[in-house]
Coordinates of C-alpha atoms and ligand atoms in Angstrom, one line a residue:
Chain A
M1 CA 0.0 0.0 0.0
S2 CA 1.4 3.4 -0.9
T3 CA 1.3 6.5 1.3
K4 CA 1.3 10.1 0.2
F5 CA 4.3 12.3 1.1
L6 CA 4.8 16.0 0.7
I7 CA 8.2 17.1 -0.5
H8 CA 9.3 20.7 0.3
F9 CA 11.9 21.9 -2.2
A10 CA 14.3 24.8 -1.9
Q11 CA 12.9 27.0 -4.6
I12 CA 16.2 27.2 -6.5
H13 CA 17.6 25.4 -9.6
T14 CA 14.0 24.2 -10.1
D15 CA 14.8 22.6 -13.5
F16 CA 17.2 20.2 -11.7
R17 CA 15.1 18.9 -8.8
I18 CA 13.0 16.2 -10.5
A19 CA 16.2 14.9 -12.2
E20 CA 18.0 14.8 -8.8
L21 CA 15.1 12.9 -7.1
E22 CA 15.0 10.5 -10.0
S23 CA 18.7 9.8 -9.6
L24 CA 18.2 9.3 -5.8
A25 CA 15.3 7.0 -6.4
R26 CA 17.4 5.0 -8.8
L27 CA 20.3 4.9 -6.3
N28 CA 18.0 3.5 -3.6
G29 CA 15.9 1.2 -5.8
I30 CA 12.8 3.2 -5.1
N31 CA 9.9 3.2 -7.5
V32 CA 8.2 6.6 -7.6
D33 CA 6.4 8.6 -10.3
L34 CA 7.7 12.1 -10.1
H35 CA 5.8 13.4 -13.1
K36 CA 2.2 12.9 -11.9
G37 CA 0.1 15.8 -13.0
S38 CA 3.1 17.5 -14.6
P39 CA 4.9 19.1 -11.6
D40 CA 4.6 22.8 -11.2
L41 CA 8.1 24.2 -10.9
S42 CA 6.8 27.5 -9.6
S43 CA 5.7 25.8 -6.4
P44 CA 8.1 24.4 -3.9
Y45 CA 5.7 21.6 -2.9
L46 CA 5.2 18.2 -4.5
V47 CA 3.0 15.3 -3.4
V48 CA 4.4 11.9 -4.2
E49 CA 3.4 8.3 -3.4
L50 CA 5.9 6.0 -1.7
Q51 CA 5.7 2.6 0.0
S52 CA 7.0 3.5 3.4
I53 CA 8.4 6.1 5.7
D54 CA 11.7 4.4 5.3
E55 CA 11.6 5.0 1.5
A56 CA 10.7 8.6 2.1
K57 CA 13.8 9.1 4.3
K58 CA 16.1 7.4 1.9
L59 CA 14.8 9.3 -1.1
I60 CA 15.7 12.7 0.2
E61 CA 18.5 11.9 2.6
R62 CA 21.2 12.9 0.1
S63 CA 19.1 15.5 -1.7
I64 CA 20.5 19.0 -2.2
L65 CA 17.4 20.6 -3.7
V66 CA 14.9 19.2 -1.2
K67 CA 14.5 20.7 2.2
E68 CA 12.4 18.2 4.0
I69 CA 9.8 15.5 3.4
C70 CA 6.5 15.1 5.4
E71 CA 3.9 12.5 5.7
Y72 CA 1.1 14.2 3.8
W73 CA -2.1 14.7 5.8
A74 CA -4.2 17.1 3.9
E75 CA -4.5 20.2 1.7
G76 CA -7.1 22.8 1.2
K77 CA -7.8 26.1 -0.4
T78 CA -8.8 27.5 2.9
Y79 CA -8.1 26.6 6.5
E80 CA -11.8 25.4 6.9
E81 CA -11.3 23.0 4.1
L82 CA -8.0 21.8 5.5
F83 CA -9.4 21.3 9.0
E84 CA -12.4 19.3 7.6
K85 CA -10.0 16.9 5.8
I86 CA -7.7 16.5 8.8
K87 CA -10.7 15.6 11.0
Q88 CA -11.7 12.9 8.5
N89 CA -8.8 10.7 9.8
P90 CA -9.3 10.6 13.6
E91 CA -7.4 7.3 14.1
R92 CA -4.3 8.9 12.6
N93 CA -4.7 12.0 14.7
M94 CA -4.9 9.9 17.9
L95 CA -1.5 8.2 17.1
Y96 CA 0.3 11.3 18.3
K97 CA -1.8 11.9 21.4
K98 CA 1.0 11.5 23.9
D99 CA 4.0 12.8 22.0
S100 CA 5.7 16.1 22.6
F101 CA 5.2 18.2 19.5
K102 CA 5.9 21.4 17.7
F103 CA 4.2 23.3 14.8
N104 CA 5.9 25.2 12.1
V105 CA 4.3 27.6 9.6
D106 CA 6.2 27.9 6.4
V107 CA 5.1 30.5 3.9
F108 CA 5.9 30.7 0.2
G109 CA 5.3 33.8 -1.8
G110 CA 3.8 35.8 1.1
S111 CA 4.6 36.7 4.7
N112 CA 3.2 36.1 8.1
T113 CA 4.1 38.0 11.3
E114 CA 5.0 35.8 14.3
E115 CA 1.6 36.7 15.9
E116 CA -0.3 35.6 12.7
K117 CA 1.6 32.3 12.7
L118 CA 0.8 31.7 16.4
R119 CA -2.8 32.5 15.8
K120 CA -2.9 30.0 12.9
I121 CA -1.2 27.3 15.0
N122 CA -3.7 27.8 17.8
N123 CA -6.5 27.0 15.4
F124 CA -5.2 23.5 15.2
S125 CA -6.1 22.9 18.9
F126 CA -9.0 20.6 17.7
L127 CA -6.3 18.0 17.3
P128 CA -6.2 15.5 20.2
F129 CA -2.5 16.2 21.0
K130 CA -2.1 16.1 24.7
G131 CA 1.7 15.9 24.9
P132 CA 3.9 18.8 25.9
I133 CA 4.9 21.4 23.4
D134 CA 8.6 21.1 22.9
L135 CA 10.3 23.6 20.6
K136 CA 13.8 22.1 20.8
K137 CA 13.5 18.3 20.6
P138 CA 9.9 17.4 19.9
N139 CA 8.9 13.8 19.2
Q140 CA 6.7 15.1 16.3
E141 CA 7.0 18.2 14.2
F142 CA 3.9 19.3 12.2
M143 CA 4.3 21.5 9.2
V144 CA 1.8 24.0 7.8
Y145 CA 2.7 25.2 4.4
E146 CA 1.0 28.2 2.9
N147 CA 1.5 28.8 -0.8
Y148 CA 0.6 32.3 -2.0
G149 CA 2.2 31.6 -5.4
D150 CA 5.0 33.5 -6.9
V151 CA 5.3 36.0 -9.7
D152 CA 5.9 33.3 -12.2
S153 CA 3.2 31.0 -10.8
P154 CA 0.0 30.5 -12.9
G155 CA -2.2 33.4 -11.9
G156 CA 0.8 35.2 -10.2
R157 CA 1.0 36.0 -6.5
S158 CA -2.2 36.5 -4.5
S159 CA -3.0 38.0 -1.2
E160 CA -4.6 34.9 0.3
P161 CA -2.9 31.4 0.2
K162 CA -3.8 29.5 -2.9
V163 CA -3.3 26.2 -1.2
I164 CA -2.4 25.2 2.4
Y165 CA -0.7 21.8 3.1
F166 CA -0.5 20.0 6.4
G167 CA 1.9 17.2 7.2
R168 CA 4.0 15.4 9.8
R169 CA 7.7 16.0 9.2
I170 CA 9.6 12.8 8.5
A171 CA 13.2 13.9 7.6
S172 CA 15.4 16.7 6.5
S173 CA 17.7 16.4 3.5
S174 CA 21.4 17.0 3.8
R175 CA 21.1 20.3 1.9
Y176 CA 21.9 22.6 4.8
E177 CA 24.9 20.7 6.2
M178 CA 26.4 19.8 2.9
I179 CA 26.2 23.2 1.3
K180 CA 27.6 24.6 4.5
K181 CA 30.4 22.1 4.5
F182 CA 31.5 22.7 0.9
T183 CA 30.8 26.4 0.5
L184 CA 33.4 28.1 -1.6
K185 CA 33.6 30.8 1.0
Q186 CA 35.3 28.4 3.4
R187 CA 37.2 26.5 0.7
K188 CA 41.0 26.5 1.2
Y189 CA 42.0 26.4 -2.4
L190 CA 39.9 28.1 -5.1
G191 CA 40.2 28.9 -8.8
T192 CA 38.3 31.3 -11.0
T193 CA 36.1 28.5 -12.3
S194 CA 35.6 26.4 -9.1
M195 CA 32.1 24.9 -9.2
D196 CA 29.9 26.1 -6.4
A197 CA 29.1 23.8 -3.6
E198 CA 25.4 23.3 -4.3
L199 CA 25.8 22.4 -8.0
S200 CA 28.9 20.2 -7.3
L201 CA 26.7 18.3 -4.9
V202 CA 23.8 18.0 -7.3
M203 CA 26.3 16.7 -9.9
A204 CA 27.5 14.0 -7.6
N205 CA 23.9 13.0 -7.1
Q206 CA 23.1 12.9 -10.8
A207 CA 26.2 10.7 -11.3
L208 CA 25.1 8.3 -8.6
A209 CA 28.4 8.7 -6.7
R210 CA 28.5 6.0 -4.0
P211 CA 30.8 3.7 -2.2
G212 CA 32.8 1.2 -4.3
T213 CA 32.6 3.3 -7.5
L214 CA 35.4 5.1 -9.3
M215 CA 34.8 8.7 -10.4
Y216 CA 36.9 10.7 -12.9
D217 CA 37.0 14.4 -13.8
P218 CA 39.1 15.0 -17.0
F219 CA 39.0 18.8 -16.5
V220 CA 39.5 18.7 -12.7
G221 CA 40.8 22.2 -12.2
T222 CA 40.6 22.8 -8.4
G223 CA 38.7 19.6 -7.9
S224 CA 35.2 20.7 -6.8
M225 CA 33.3 17.6 -8.0
M226 CA 36.0 15.2 -7.0
L227 CA 35.4 16.4 -3.4
T228 CA 31.7 16.1 -3.5
C229 CA 31.7 12.7 -5.2
A230 CA 34.2 11.5 -2.6
E231 CA 32.0 12.8 0.1
F232 CA 29.2 10.5 -1.2
G233 CA 31.6 7.5 -1.1
S234 CA 33.2 7.3 -4.5
Y235 CA 36.9 6.8 -5.1
T236 CA 37.9 9.8 -7.2
M237 CA 40.6 10.9 -9.6
G238 CA 41.2 13.8 -11.9
S239 CA 43.4 15.3 -14.6
D240 CA 44.0 18.7 -16.2
I241 CA 46.1 20.1 -18.9
D242 CA 47.3 22.8 -16.5
G243 CA 49.3 21.4 -13.6
R244 CA 49.1 24.8 -11.9
Q245 CA 45.4 24.3 -11.3
I246 CA 46.0 21.0 -9.5
R247 CA 49.1 22.0 -7.6
G248 CA 47.7 25.5 -6.9
T249 CA 50.8 27.4 -8.0
A250 CA 48.6 29.9 -9.9
G251 CA 45.2 31.4 -9.5
Y252 CA 43.1 32.7 -6.7
R253 CA 44.2 31.4 -3.4
K254 CA 47.6 30.1 -4.4
G255 CA 50.6 28.8 -2.7
I256 CA 48.6 26.6 -0.4
N257 CA 49.2 23.2 -1.9
G258 CA 46.3 23.2 -4.4
I259 CA 43.8 20.4 -4.5
K260 CA 45.7 18.7 -1.7
A261 CA 44.8 21.5 0.7
N262 CA 41.1 20.9 -0.1
I263 CA 41.4 17.1 0.4
D264 CA 42.9 17.8 3.8
Q265 CA 40.3 20.4 4.7
Y266 CA 37.4 17.9 4.1
K267 CA 39.4 14.9 5.3
L268 CA 38.8 13.0 2.1
S269 CA 42.2 11.5 1.4
H270 CA 40.9 8.0 2.0
R271 CA 38.8 8.3 -1.1
I272 CA 40.8 10.6 -3.4
L273 CA 43.2 8.6 -5.4
G274 CA 45.1 11.3 -7.3
N275 CA 45.5 13.8 -10.1
V276 CA 47.6 13.7 -13.2
V277 CA 48.6 16.5 -15.7
F278 CA 47.7 15.8 -19.3
D279 CA 45.7 17.0 -22.2
I280 CA 42.6 14.9 -22.5
C281 CA 43.2 14.9 -26.3
Q282 CA 46.4 12.9 -25.8
N283 CA 45.4 11.0 -22.7
P284 CA 47.5 8.1 -21.5
W285 CA 44.8 5.9 -20.1
R286 CA 45.8 2.4 -20.7
A287 CA 42.3 1.1 -21.2
M288 CA 42.0 3.2 -24.3
D289 CA 43.9 0.4 -26.0
L290 CA 41.9 -2.3 -24.4
Y291 CA 38.5 -0.9 -25.0
K292 CA 37.2 -4.1 -26.6
D293 CA 36.6 -5.0 -23.0
S294 CA 34.2 -3.0 -21.0
G295 CA 35.2 0.3 -19.4
W296 CA 36.3 0.6 -15.8
I297 CA 35.1 4.1 -14.7
D298 CA 31.7 4.3 -13.0
L299 CA 31.2 8.0 -13.2
I300 CA 32.6 10.9 -15.2
V301 CA 31.6 14.2 -13.6
T302 CA 33.1 17.3 -15.2
D303 CA 32.8 21.0 -16.2
P304 CA 34.5 21.2 -19.5
P305 CA 36.3 24.4 -20.5
Y306 CA 33.9 26.6 -22.3
G307 CA 36.7 28.9 -23.3
V308 CA 35.0 31.8 -21.6
R309 CA 36.8 32.0 -18.4
A310 CA 39.1 28.9 -18.4
G311 CA 40.7 29.0 -21.8
A312 CA 39.9 25.8 -23.7
K313 CA 43.0 24.5 -25.2
K314 CA 44.8 21.4 -26.5
L315 CA 48.3 20.7 -27.4
G316 CA 49.4 21.6 -30.9
R317 CA 50.0 24.4 -33.3
R318 CA 47.4 26.2 -35.3
N319 CA 48.5 24.9 -38.7
G320 CA 49.2 21.4 -37.4
T321 CA 52.9 21.3 -38.1
V322 CA 55.7 20.9 -35.7
E323 CA 57.7 24.0 -35.5
D324 CA 61.5 23.8 -35.3
Y325 CA 61.3 25.8 -32.1
S326 CA 60.6 22.8 -30.1
F327 CA 63.9 21.2 -30.9
K328 CA 65.9 24.4 -30.4
I329 CA 68.8 24.0 -28.0
V330 CA 68.3 26.3 -25.1
D331 CA 71.0 26.4 -22.4
G332 CA 72.5 23.2 -23.9
V333 CA 69.3 21.2 -23.7
E334 CA 66.7 20.5 -26.3
N335 CA 63.8 22.9 -25.6
H336 CA 61.2 20.3 -25.0
K337 CA 63.3 18.5 -22.4
R338 CA 63.7 21.6 -20.3
K339 CA 62.0 21.6 -16.9
D340 CA 59.7 24.5 -17.5
Y341 CA 58.9 23.4 -21.1
Y342 CA 55.2 24.0 -21.7
P343 CA 54.1 22.8 -25.1
P344 CA 52.2 25.2 -27.3
T345 CA 48.4 24.9 -27.4
V346 CA 45.7 25.7 -29.8
A347 CA 42.1 26.7 -29.1
Y348 CA 39.8 23.8 -28.4
E349 CA 36.3 24.5 -29.6
M350 CA 33.5 23.7 -27.2
E351 CA 31.8 21.6 -29.7
D352 CA 34.9 19.5 -30.2
V353 CA 35.4 19.2 -26.5
V354 CA 31.9 17.8 -26.0
V355 CA 32.2 15.3 -28.9
D356 CA 35.4 14.0 -27.6
L357 CA 34.0 13.8 -24.1
L358 CA 31.1 11.7 -25.2
E359 CA 33.3 9.3 -27.1
F360 CA 35.7 9.0 -24.2
A361 CA 32.8 8.3 -21.8
A362 CA 31.3 5.8 -24.2
K363 CA 34.6 3.8 -24.1
M364 CA 35.7 4.3 -20.5
L365 CA 32.5 4.0 -18.5
V366 CA 31.1 0.7 -17.3
V367 CA 27.7 -0.2 -18.7
R368 CA 25.2 1.7 -16.5
G369 CA 27.9 4.2 -15.7
R370 CA 27.1 7.9 -15.9
L371 CA 28.5 11.0 -17.6
V372 CA 27.5 14.3 -16.0
Y373 CA 28.7 17.5 -17.6
W374 CA 27.8 21.1 -18.4
I375 CA 27.2 22.5 -21.8
P376 CA 26.5 26.2 -22.5
T377 CA 23.8 27.2 -25.0
V378 CA 22.5 30.4 -26.5
T379 CA 19.0 30.7 -25.2
E380 CA 17.3 32.0 -28.3
E381 CA 18.7 29.4 -30.6
Y382 CA 18.5 26.4 -28.3
Q383 CA 16.9 23.2 -29.6
L384 CA 16.7 19.9 -27.9
D385 CA 18.8 18.2 -30.7
D386 CA 21.7 20.6 -30.0
I387 CA 22.5 18.2 -27.2
P388 CA 25.1 15.8 -28.6
I389 CA 24.2 12.2 -28.8
H390 CA 26.1 9.0 -28.9
P391 CA 24.8 5.6 -29.8
A392 CA 26.2 4.0 -26.6
L393 CA 24.9 6.7 -24.3
E394 CA 21.3 7.5 -23.3
L395 CA 20.2 11.0 -22.3
V396 CA 18.9 10.8 -18.7
A397 CA 18.5 14.4 -17.8
N398 CA 19.0 17.9 -19.2
S399 CA 18.6 20.7 -16.6
E400 CA 18.9 24.3 -17.4
Q401 CA 20.5 27.0 -15.4
P402 CA 19.5 30.3 -17.2
F403 CA 21.6 33.4 -17.3
G404 CA 19.4 35.5 -19.6
S405 CA 20.8 35.4 -23.1
W406 CA 22.7 32.2 -22.4
S407 CA 22.2 29.2 -20.2
R408 CA 24.3 26.3 -19.1
R409 CA 22.7 22.9 -19.0
L410 CA 23.7 20.0 -16.8
I411 CA 23.5 16.9 -19.0
T412 CA 23.3 13.4 -17.5
M413 CA 23.9 10.4 -19.8
E414 CA 24.1 6.8 -19.0
K415 CA 26.0 4.2 -20.9
I416 CA 23.5 1.6 -22.1
R417 CA 25.7 -0.8 -23.9
E418 CA 29.4 -1.6 -24.8
W419 CA 31.2 0.8 -27.1
S420 CA 31.8 -0.7 -30.5
E421 CA 34.2 0.2 -33.3
A422 CA 31.2 1.1 -35.5
D423 CA 30.2 3.8 -33.0
S424 CA 33.1 6.1 -33.8
K425 CA 32.5 5.8 -37.5
V426 CA 28.9 7.0 -37.1
Y427 CA 29.6 9.4 -34.4
N428 CA 32.9 10.9 -35.6
T429 CA 32.6 12.2 -39.1
N430 CA 36.3 13.1 -39.3
P431 CA 37.9 9.9 -40.6
A432 CA 41.4 10.9 -39.4
D433 CA 40.2 10.9 -35.8
S434 CA 38.9 7.5 -35.5
E435 CA 42.2 5.9 -36.3
N436 CA 43.7 6.7 -33.0
S437 CA 41.3 6.4 -30.1
S438 CA 43.2 8.6 -27.7
R439 CA 43.4 11.6 -30.1
C440 CA 40.7 14.2 -30.1
T441 CA 38.6 15.7 -32.8
S442 CA 40.7 18.1 -34.7
S443 CA 38.4 20.3 -36.6
T444 CA 35.2 22.2 -36.0
S445 CA 33.4 19.9 -38.5
L446 CA 30.0 19.0 -37.3
S447 CA 31.2 15.7 -35.9
G448 CA 28.9 13.9 -33.6
L449 CA 25.8 15.7 -34.7
P450 CA 23.3 14.1 -36.9
N451 CA 22.3 15.5 -40.4
N452 CA 24.6 18.5 -40.7
K453 CA 22.4 21.0 -39.1
P454 CA 23.7 24.5 -39.3
S455 CA 24.7 25.7 -35.9
P456 CA 24.1 24.0 -32.6
A457 CA 23.5 26.5 -29.8
H458 CA 26.9 25.8 -28.2
R459 CA 28.9 26.0 -31.5
N460 CA 31.7 28.5 -31.4
F461 CA 30.3 29.4 -28.0
R462 CA 33.3 31.5 -27.0
A463 CA 33.4 33.6 -30.1
R464 CA 29.7 34.3 -29.8
Y465 CA 29.8 34.9 -26.1
F466 CA 32.3 37.7 -26.7
S467 CA 30.3 39.0 -29.7
K468 CA 27.2 39.2 -27.5
F469 CA 25.5 36.3 -29.3
I470 CA 25.1 38.0 -32.6
R471 CA 24.2 35.1 -34.8
Q472 CA 26.9 34.1 -37.3
D473 CA 25.2 32.6 -40.3
S474 CA 28.4 31.8 -42.1
P475 CA 30.0 28.7 -40.6
A476 CA 33.0 29.8 -38.5
T477 CA 36.4 28.5 -39.4
P478 CA 38.7 27.1 -36.8
A479 CA 40.8 30.3 -37.1
D480 CA 37.9 32.3 -35.6
A481 CA 38.0 30.4 -32.5
G482 CA 41.5 31.0 -31.2
N483 CA 41.4 34.6 -30.3
Chain B
M1 CA 46.8 2.3 -15.6
L2 CA 48.9 5.0 -17.3
Q3 CA 50.8 4.2 -20.5
C4 CA 53.0 6.2 -22.8
H5 CA 50.9 8.0 -25.4
A6 CA 53.6 9.6 -27.5
K7 CA 53.0 9.5 -31.2
G8 CA 54.4 6.4 -32.8
C9 CA 55.0 4.8 -29.4
D10 CA 52.2 2.3 -29.8
D11 CA 53.8 -1.1 -29.1
P12 CA 51.5 -2.2 -26.2
A13 CA 54.3 -4.5 -24.9
K14 CA 56.6 -1.5 -24.5
N15 CA 54.6 1.6 -23.8
F16 CA 53.3 -0.1 -20.6
P17 CA 54.0 -0.2 -17.8
L18 CA 56.0 2.9 -17.4
E19 CA 59.1 2.2 -15.4
I20 CA 59.3 4.1 -12.1
S21 CA 62.7 5.3 -10.8
D22 CA 64.3 7.8 -8.5
F23 CA 61.2 7.9 -6.4
T24 CA 60.0 8.7 -3.0
K25 CA 56.7 7.1 -2.0
E26 CA 54.2 7.5 0.7
E27 CA 51.2 5.5 1.9
I28 CA 47.9 7.2 2.4
E29 CA 45.3 5.1 4.1
A30 CA 42.4 4.4 1.7
E31 CA 38.9 3.2 2.5
K32 CA 38.5 -0.5 2.1
N33 CA 36.0 -1.8 -0.4
K34 CA 36.2 -5.5 -1.3
D35 CA 33.6 -5.3 -4.1
F36 CA 35.5 -2.6 -5.8
L37 CA 38.7 -4.6 -5.8
V38 CA 36.9 -7.7 -7.1
R39 CA 35.4 -5.6 -9.8
M40 CA 38.8 -4.2 -10.8
L41 CA 40.5 -7.6 -11.0
P42 CA 39.6 -8.4 -14.6
K43 CA 40.8 -5.0 -15.7
L44 CA 44.3 -5.4 -14.3
E45 CA 47.3 -6.4 -16.3
W46 CA 48.8 -8.5 -13.6
N47 CA 52.3 -8.8 -14.8
A48 CA 52.6 -5.0 -15.1
L49 CA 51.2 -4.4 -11.7
Y50 CA 53.4 -7.0 -10.1
T51 CA 56.7 -5.8 -11.7
T52 CA 55.8 -2.2 -10.8
A53 CA 55.1 -3.1 -7.2
V54 CA 58.4 -5.0 -6.9
K55 CA 60.2 -1.9 -8.4
L56 CA 58.5 0.2 -5.6
G57 CA 59.8 -2.3 -3.0
I58 CA 56.4 -3.5 -2.1
T59 CA 56.3 -7.2 -1.3
G60 CA 53.1 -9.1 -0.7
L61 CA 51.7 -9.4 -4.2
P62 CA 52.0 -12.9 -5.7
E63 CA 53.8 -13.2 -9.0
T64 CA 50.7 -14.7 -10.6
L65 CA 47.1 -13.8 -9.9
P66 CA 45.8 -16.4 -7.5
S67 CA 42.9 -18.5 -8.7
D68 CA 40.9 -17.7 -5.6
A69 CA 41.6 -14.0 -5.9
E70 CA 38.0 -12.9 -5.4
T71 CA 37.7 -14.6 -2.0
N72 CA 41.3 -14.4 -0.8
D73 CA 41.1 -11.7 1.9
E74 CA 44.9 -11.6 2.5
F75 CA 45.5 -11.2 -1.2
L76 CA 42.8 -8.5 -1.6
S77 CA 44.2 -6.6 1.3
A78 CA 47.7 -6.5 -0.4
L79 CA 46.0 -5.4 -3.6
H80 CA 44.2 -2.7 -1.8
T81 CA 47.5 -1.3 -0.5
V82 CA 49.2 -1.4 -3.9
L83 CA 46.3 0.0 -5.9
L84 CA 44.8 2.6 -3.6
E85 CA 47.3 3.4 -0.9
V86 CA 50.8 3.7 -2.4
H87 CA 51.5 7.1 -3.9
I88 CA 54.6 8.3 -5.6
K89 CA 55.5 11.7 -4.2
E90 CA 58.5 12.4 -6.4
G91 CA 60.1 10.4 -9.2
K92 CA 60.2 9.6 -12.9
M93 CA 58.2 7.3 -15.1
T94 CA 60.2 6.2 -18.1
C95 CA 58.7 4.6 -21.3
N96 CA 60.5 1.5 -22.4
G97 CA 59.4 2.1 -26.0
C98 CA 60.6 5.6 -26.7
N99 CA 62.4 6.6 -23.5
H100 CA 60.2 9.5 -22.7
V101 CA 60.6 10.5 -19.1
Y102 CA 57.4 11.7 -17.3
P103 CA 58.3 13.5 -14.1
I104 CA 56.2 13.2 -10.9
K105 CA 56.2 16.3 -8.7
D106 CA 54.3 16.8 -5.5
G107 CA 52.5 13.5 -6.1
V108 CA 51.2 14.7 -9.5
P109 CA 52.6 13.0 -12.6
N110 CA 53.2 15.3 -15.6
M111 CA 52.2 13.5 -18.7
L112 CA 52.1 16.3 -21.2
L113 CA 53.7 15.5 -24.5
A114 CA 56.1 17.7 -26.4
E115 CA 54.7 18.9 -29.7
H116 CA 56.6 16.5 -31.9
E117 CA 55.0 13.7 -30.0
I118 CA 51.4 14.5 -30.6
Ligands
SAM1 C1 35.8 25.0 -16.1 S1 37.4 24.5 -15.6 C2 37.0 23.2 -14.4 C3 36.9 23.8 -13.0 C4 36.7 22.7 -12.0 N1 35.4 22.1 -12.1 C5 36.8 23.3 -10.6 O1 35.9 23.2 -9.8 O2 37.8 23.9 -10.3 C6 38.1 23.7 -17.0 C7 39.5 23.1 -16.8 O3 39.8 22.4 -18.0 C8 41.2 22.5 -18.2 N2 41.4 22.2 -19.6 C9 41.3 23.0 -20.7 N3 41.6 22.3 -21.8 C10 42.0 21.0 -21.5 C11 42.4 19.9 -22.2 N4 42.5 19.9 -23.5 N5 42.7 18.7 -21.4 C12 42.6 18.7 -20.1 N6 42.2 19.8 -19.4 C13 41.9 21.0 -20.1 C14 41.5 23.9 -17.7 O4 42.9 23.9 -17.3 C15 40.6 24.1 -16.6 O5 41.2 23.8 -15.3
ZN2 ZN1 56.8 5.9 -25.3

C-alpha cells in the first residue's frame, strides 16, 4: 500500500530537482512517479506516493534541492477545508496523542508575522494532541505550508494562500549541512572556475556517486566535484592540462598546496586517489587500447572548459605542423626537455570538447555508468537536438541554469551498452580521428551531430559569447576560435 | 593504468607499464571496499602491476594472480594497498618504448607531451 508524502523543495535550480530525485530513487531502488500531474516548478511543494516512511527518508537523505519531506495529511484552499480533511482521519490523529510536539508555519510567496503564525497554529487545537509542546526536541513536528504563489506561478502572486498543506515531518535532507560544508567561502583552495558547492553536490547525485565506485574528472581544475563525489563515497581521480590548477601554484588562493589543501580540509584523502597532468586529447589511459573489454570508470563528472573563463586549449600548433622551435637548443638542452617546457596549445572548440568527451565516456565508462557534464547554450537558438548524442549513451536528464541570453545545461547520460568500433564511425565524421582512439577531434566539423544542421547552440560558443551572441550565419572557421 | 601515449610509441608491450625510478613514495590510508577490488580484477594487467610493485619495493603481491583472488582476503588486502594506498611523491616514469621521461612532482605526474610527440 502506498502512502502520500509531501516534498518541500528549496525553490532554486528548479529545473534540476526532479532529475535529482529520480537519480536518488534509482540509487536507492525506489519506484516513484515524479511526473504525476506535470509538476509545477513555480511551487516548492510536490506530493508523491511512496511505499513507506523508510523510503521517504532514503529518497531525500542525500538530496540537495529538497529541504524536507512530510507525511502528507491534507491540503485545502482555505483553513476550513484543510481542517475538515484532517478531521476525517481521527485514528491517525490519535496516534500522536502523547508525543511532545511542535508546529511550524512555512510561507511561500507571502509573509506572516509571528503573531499571525501563532494564531494559525492555535486554530489546530482541535487535534487530540495532549503531549507537551517542545520547541527544541519534539517527538513530532507538524508542518503548515501556505503557498501564495509566486510572480511566475500560474495566476501570479495572491494576497490569500492558494493552497495550504499540512503534514508530519519525516526527515530533512542533507542540503543545509552539505552546502555549509562545501561552500566556496570556506574552501581553502579556489580557482576562478571552481564549481559552487550546491551544484557540485547536485552533480554528484546525478552521477550516482556512491561507495565502491570510481569517479573521474578529466577537467579537474581545483577539484570541486572530486570532493563532493568522494563525500558521497566514490573513489575519485582527476586530470587537467594545467598542472598549476592541480598544484595551486597559480590562481586565486595560491601557494597553499592546491587540491591537496582541499582534500585535507574535508578529510577525504581516504577516497581521493590522485591527479595527473595531461591533455585529455592525448590521454595516457591504458584502457584506451583495451576498450574491446568494458570500461572501468563508474562516473565521469566534469565541467569542460567553455573557453569563456578557463581557456579551452589542447596541445598543438594552429597549422598542425611541428615548429623547429621545439627542438631548439636552449641552455644546452633541447627545448622540449627543459624543466619548464610547456608545449604550445591551440584553441579547443566547445563543440569538439563535447564530442570528444562523449566518445571518451562511451569507451571508458562501465555499462550503466554515468557521464554528468555542463554545456553552454545560447538561449534564443537552443533546440533539444543541440545536445550531442552517442549511440552507446542515453540522455537521462537535461537541466537548465538560465543566465538570460545564455544558459548552461547539466547533461546526464548513461552508458547503455558496450562501445563498439562502429560507433566512432557513425559518431565521428572526421575519418582521421577514428584511427587513434586517444586523439581528439581536430576540426570544427559537425562531428557527432546528426544530419549536418547549421549551428548548434553551443557551437563557437566562446566567439559568440564575446560578440554578444550575434548570430553568425556563415560557418565559422577554426581560425575564428583561437582569439 | 597509465601508459606512454607519444605518437608512434604504440607497441602495447613496450609503452606499458612505465618504469618508475628515482622515487619517494608515501602510503595514504584508503577506505577498504572489497567489491570494488573484485570488480577491478579483470581490468588489471597482472604482470605490469606485479613488476611495478616490486620496483617500488612492495612485497606481498604474488607473481601470478591467484585462482581464488576474489575470495582471498589476504590477497585483496595486499592489492588494496598497492592500488589505492601507495602514492609516488617524487620520481620519474620512463617509457620502455621511446624513453620519454614523465616526471612526478608533489605527487602529481606530468604526462604532457612535447609537440613533436602528438
Ligand atoms: C571550467 S574549468 C574546471 C573547473 C573545476 N570544475 C573546478 O571546480 O575547479 C576547466 C578546466 O579544463 C582544463 N582544460 C582545458 N583544456 C583542457 C584539455 N585539452 N585537457 C585537459 N584539461 C583541459 C583547464 O585547465 C581548466 O582547469
Ligand atoms: Zn613511449
